[in-house]
Structure formats: C-alpha cells, structure tokens
Coordinates of C-alpha atoms in Angstrom, one line a residue:
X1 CA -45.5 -88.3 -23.8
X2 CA -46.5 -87.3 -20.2
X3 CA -45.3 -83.9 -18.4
X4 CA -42.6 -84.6 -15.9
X5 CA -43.6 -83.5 -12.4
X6 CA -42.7 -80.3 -11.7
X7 CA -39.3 -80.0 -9.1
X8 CA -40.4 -80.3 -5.8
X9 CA -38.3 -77.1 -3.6
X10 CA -37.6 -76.8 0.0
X11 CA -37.0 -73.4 0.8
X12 CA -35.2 -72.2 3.7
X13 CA -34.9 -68.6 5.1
X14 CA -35.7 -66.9 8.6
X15 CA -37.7 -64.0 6.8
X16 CA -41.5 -65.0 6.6
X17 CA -41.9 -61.9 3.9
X18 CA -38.8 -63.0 2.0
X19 CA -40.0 -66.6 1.6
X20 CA -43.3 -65.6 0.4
X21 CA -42.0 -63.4 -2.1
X22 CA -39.4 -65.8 -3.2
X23 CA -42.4 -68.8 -3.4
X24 CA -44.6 -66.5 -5.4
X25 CA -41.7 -66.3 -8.0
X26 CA -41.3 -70.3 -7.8
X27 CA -44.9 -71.0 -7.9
X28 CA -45.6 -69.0 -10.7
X29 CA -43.8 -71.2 -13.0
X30 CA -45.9 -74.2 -14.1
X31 CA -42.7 -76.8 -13.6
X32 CA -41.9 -76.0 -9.9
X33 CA -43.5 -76.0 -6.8
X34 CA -42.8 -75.3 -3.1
X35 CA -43.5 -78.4 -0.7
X36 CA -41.6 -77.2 2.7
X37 CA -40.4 -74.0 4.0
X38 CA -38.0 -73.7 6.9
X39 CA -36.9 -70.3 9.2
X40 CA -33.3 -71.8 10.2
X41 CA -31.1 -74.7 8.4
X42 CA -31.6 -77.0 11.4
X43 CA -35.5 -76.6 10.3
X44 CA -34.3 -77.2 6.6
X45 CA -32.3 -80.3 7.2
X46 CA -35.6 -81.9 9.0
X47 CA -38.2 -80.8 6.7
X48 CA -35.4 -82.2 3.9
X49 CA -35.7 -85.2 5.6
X50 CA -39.4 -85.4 6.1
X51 CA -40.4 -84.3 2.7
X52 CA -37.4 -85.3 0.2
X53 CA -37.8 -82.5 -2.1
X54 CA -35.7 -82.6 -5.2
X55 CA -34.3 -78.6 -4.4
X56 CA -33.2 -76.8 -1.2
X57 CA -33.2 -73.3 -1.7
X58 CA -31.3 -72.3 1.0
X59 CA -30.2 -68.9 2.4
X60 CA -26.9 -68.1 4.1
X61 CA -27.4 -66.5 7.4
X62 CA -29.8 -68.1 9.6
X63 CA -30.2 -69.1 13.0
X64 CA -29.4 -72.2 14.8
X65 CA -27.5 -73.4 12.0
X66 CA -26.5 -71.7 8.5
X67 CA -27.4 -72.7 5.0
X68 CA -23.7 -73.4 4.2
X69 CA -23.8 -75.6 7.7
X70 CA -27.0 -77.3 5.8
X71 CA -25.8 -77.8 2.7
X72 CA -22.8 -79.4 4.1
X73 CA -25.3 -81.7 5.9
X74 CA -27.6 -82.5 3.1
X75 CA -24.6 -83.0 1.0
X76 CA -23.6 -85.5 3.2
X77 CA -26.9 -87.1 4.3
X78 CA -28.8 -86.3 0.7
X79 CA -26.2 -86.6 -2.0
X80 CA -29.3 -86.6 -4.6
X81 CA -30.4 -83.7 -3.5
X82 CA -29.6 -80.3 -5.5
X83 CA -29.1 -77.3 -3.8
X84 CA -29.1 -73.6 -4.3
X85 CA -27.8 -70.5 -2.4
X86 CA -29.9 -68.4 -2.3
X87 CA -28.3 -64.6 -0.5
X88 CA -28.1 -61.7 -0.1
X89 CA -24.6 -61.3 0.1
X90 CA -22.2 -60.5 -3.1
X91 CA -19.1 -62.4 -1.5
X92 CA -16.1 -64.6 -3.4
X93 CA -15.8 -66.0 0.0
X94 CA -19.4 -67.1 0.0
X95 CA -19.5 -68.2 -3.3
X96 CA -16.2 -70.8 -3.0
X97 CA -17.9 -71.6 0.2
X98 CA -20.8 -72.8 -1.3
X99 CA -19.5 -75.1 -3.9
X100 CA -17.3 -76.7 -1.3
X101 CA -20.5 -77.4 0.7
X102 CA -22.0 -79.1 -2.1
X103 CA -24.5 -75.8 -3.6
X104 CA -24.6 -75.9 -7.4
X105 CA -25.4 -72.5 -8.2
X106 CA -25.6 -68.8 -6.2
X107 CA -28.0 -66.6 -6.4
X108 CA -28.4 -63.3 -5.3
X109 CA -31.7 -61.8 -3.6
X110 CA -31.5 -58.4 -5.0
X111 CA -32.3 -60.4 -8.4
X112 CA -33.9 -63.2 -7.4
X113 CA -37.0 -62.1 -10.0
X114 CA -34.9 -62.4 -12.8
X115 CA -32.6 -65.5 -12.0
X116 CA -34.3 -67.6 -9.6
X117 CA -36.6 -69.7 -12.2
X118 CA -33.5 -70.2 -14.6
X119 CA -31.0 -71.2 -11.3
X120 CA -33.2 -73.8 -10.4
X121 CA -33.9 -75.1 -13.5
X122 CA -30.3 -75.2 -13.9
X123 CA -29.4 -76.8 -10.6
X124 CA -31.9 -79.7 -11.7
X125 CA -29.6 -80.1 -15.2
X126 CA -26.7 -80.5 -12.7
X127 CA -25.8 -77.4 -14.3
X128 CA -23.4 -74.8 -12.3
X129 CA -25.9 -71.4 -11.8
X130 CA -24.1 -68.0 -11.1
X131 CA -25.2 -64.9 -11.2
X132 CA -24.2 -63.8 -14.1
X133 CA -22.5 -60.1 -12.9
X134 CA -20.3 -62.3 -10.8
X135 CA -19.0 -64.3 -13.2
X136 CA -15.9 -62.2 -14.5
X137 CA -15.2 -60.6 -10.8
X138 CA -15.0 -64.7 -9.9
X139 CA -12.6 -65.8 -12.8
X140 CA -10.6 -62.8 -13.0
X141 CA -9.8 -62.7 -8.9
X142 CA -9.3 -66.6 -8.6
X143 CA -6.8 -66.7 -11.5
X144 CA -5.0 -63.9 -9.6
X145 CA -5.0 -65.5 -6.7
X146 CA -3.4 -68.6 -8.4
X147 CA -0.9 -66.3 -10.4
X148 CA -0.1 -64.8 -6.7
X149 CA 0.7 -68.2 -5.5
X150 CA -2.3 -68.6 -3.1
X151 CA -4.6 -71.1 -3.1
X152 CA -8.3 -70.8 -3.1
X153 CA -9.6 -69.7 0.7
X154 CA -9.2 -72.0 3.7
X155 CA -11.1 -72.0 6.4
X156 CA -9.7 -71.6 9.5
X157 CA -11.7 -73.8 11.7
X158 CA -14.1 -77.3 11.2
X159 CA -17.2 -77.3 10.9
X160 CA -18.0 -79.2 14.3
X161 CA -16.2 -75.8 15.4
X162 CA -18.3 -73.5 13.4
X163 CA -21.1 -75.2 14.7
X164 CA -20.2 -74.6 18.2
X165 CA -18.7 -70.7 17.6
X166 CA -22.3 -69.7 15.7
X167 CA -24.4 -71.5 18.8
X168 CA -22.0 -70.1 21.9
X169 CA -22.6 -66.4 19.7
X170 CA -26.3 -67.1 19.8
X171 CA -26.1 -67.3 23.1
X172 CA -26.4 -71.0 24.2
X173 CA -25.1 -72.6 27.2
X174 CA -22.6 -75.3 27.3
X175 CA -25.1 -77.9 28.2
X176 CA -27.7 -76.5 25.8
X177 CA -25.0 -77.3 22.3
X178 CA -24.2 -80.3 24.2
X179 CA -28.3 -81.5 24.2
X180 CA -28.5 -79.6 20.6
X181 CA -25.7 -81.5 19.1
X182 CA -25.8 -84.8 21.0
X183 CA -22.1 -84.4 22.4
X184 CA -20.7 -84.2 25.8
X185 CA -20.6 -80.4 27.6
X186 CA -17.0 -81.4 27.9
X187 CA -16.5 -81.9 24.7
X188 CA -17.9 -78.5 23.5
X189 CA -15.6 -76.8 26.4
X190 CA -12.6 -78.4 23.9
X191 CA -14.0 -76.9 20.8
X192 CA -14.3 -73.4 22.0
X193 CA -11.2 -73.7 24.1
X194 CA -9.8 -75.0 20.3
X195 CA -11.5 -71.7 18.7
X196 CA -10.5 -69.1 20.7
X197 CA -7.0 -70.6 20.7
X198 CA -7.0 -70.5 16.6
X199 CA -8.4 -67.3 16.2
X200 CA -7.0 -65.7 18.9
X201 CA -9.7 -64.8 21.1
X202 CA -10.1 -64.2 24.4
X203 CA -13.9 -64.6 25.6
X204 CA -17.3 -65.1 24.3
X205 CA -18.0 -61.4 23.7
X206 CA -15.3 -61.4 21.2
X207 CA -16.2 -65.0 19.8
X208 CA -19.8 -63.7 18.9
X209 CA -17.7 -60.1 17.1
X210 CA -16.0 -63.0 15.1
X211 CA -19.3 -65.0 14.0
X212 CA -20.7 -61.6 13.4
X213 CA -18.1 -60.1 11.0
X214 CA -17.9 -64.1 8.8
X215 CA -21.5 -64.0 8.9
X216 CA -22.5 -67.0 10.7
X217 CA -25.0 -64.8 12.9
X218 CA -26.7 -61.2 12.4
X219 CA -25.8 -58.1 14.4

C-alpha cells in the first residue's frame, strides 16, 4: 500500500527566526512539510489561496490582519482547510477565540518542540489539539463561568470592526483601509465612529491603547 503524502503546512508568523525554528521542527518529521510561509495573516490568506495547503499554522498577533482575523477568513473561504494556533500567549480568551474562528487545536510557543508534531497530526484527524497544561485551567474556569450564570465571552465588536480598529491602530489612513479592504472611506468613518461609541473611546490614540491591551497589534 503506498505512503500517503505527507500534510502540506502553510505557516504564518511575522518573526523570520520563529518560522524557521518552527519549520525545522515540521520538517523534521517524515509526514509533514512546509510549502508557504507568510509574515502577516493578510499574507497567509493569499499564499492559502495560491498554494492550498492542507494546514495553516497560524500565529495570533500579526500585522495587517491577525491569525484569528485569518482563520475566520479561511474558515469561511477554505472550509477544508485545518487550522492551528499557534501563540505565544496562555489566554482562555484566546483559546475560545480560536475555536469560534474555526482553529482546531492551540498551541503554545514556549512548547512548540514537544507538541507541535502531535497538534498537527491531530488537527489532520479532525481531532481537537490543546495544550495539555491548559486543559484543566479550561474546563474548570468555563464550568464556573456557566455555574456563575455567564455565558462563554462575547466579543464586543464585529469583525469588519476589528478589522478597521487593528488597521486605524497601525496607523492607516481612512482612504488607505478603504483601498485595503475594498470599501468606501465613508464607510470606514461609520465603523470607527461605531467603535469608539461601543467601547467608549474618544480618539485614535486611545483606539490603538485598546488594540494594544486585546492584542490585535504589538506595543
């Protein structure tokens, strides 16, 4: 019986040192092997589409567009595709975050030696991957959470707005989200008008504090 090809991974982070270390940990292993790498999630949702891998590896923060902003794209656009977070932040938040955007496991950086390889073999089982420290903290905060009453986290805005609040906080210009995201520089005047009214800010300085502290951008 032939071998099955190995998995074919996109992976998608903005640090050139971290995506070579995490590719010499992929491409050590006989069954998986990197065909794209991307610096920013916009990058990854092209080279997705160029390439059709069968894995995104994605990380969270990123410019131009997160990797729970691409996930929720790929989801959308590449419903065959798996995905896997992989971060360096040890956040519930995160974590619900990710499943919602259509990630099937989480991984954490500060591990990836040790749990990469098994994640994404995992992920390609259409198996659930987390990291396996997390998995108590996870179960034991959601049930209290639920026993509180609460549901599990909202967010607070869209994510046409959380497109718009990560760009403006980069630094774009009106017209420059308007060209990047094919809408009108009117529209995008709504959106943050919308997001500072719902979070209850007052200017851009305090919009980019915001994307800083839910880690859609780095300080």
């Amino acid at each position: 019986m032939p071998e099955a090809p190995p998995t074919r991974i996109l992976l998608a982070d903005d640090h050139h040192l971290v995506r070579r270390g995490v590719r010499l940990i992929l491409e050590s292993e006989p069954d998986l092997t990197v065909v794209a790498e991307a610096g920013d999630g916009a990058e990854a949702v092209e080279a997705a589409r160029a390439h059709q891998p069968d894995l995104a590896v994605l990380d969270i923060s990123m410019p131009r567009m997160t990797g729970l902003q691409a996930a929720r794209e790929l989801s959308r656009t590449q419903p065959e595709l798996h995905i896997l977070i992989l971060t360096m932040y040890d956040n519930e938040q995160y974590f619900f975050e990710a499943l919602a955007a259509g990630a099937s496991g989480y991984v954490l950086k500060s591990v990836a030696d040790r749990d990469l390889v098994e994640a994404c073999r995992a992920t390609m089982r259409d198996e659930p991957f987390i990291y396996p420290g997390a998995v108590n903290a996870l179960i034991r905060n959601y049930l209290a959470r639920l026993q509180d009453g609460h549901a599990p986290p909202h967010r607070a805005i869209t994510d046409r707005e959380e497109e718009i609040l990560k760009l403006v906080a980069e630094g774009h210009t009106s017209q420059e989200i308007a060209d990047l995201l094919v809408i009108s520089p009117k529209t995008v005047e709504r959106h943050r008008a919308n997001l500072l009214q719902k979070l209850g800010l007052k200017d851009r300085l305090e919009l980019t504090r915001y994307a800083i502290r839910v880690g859609l951008i780095e300080p």
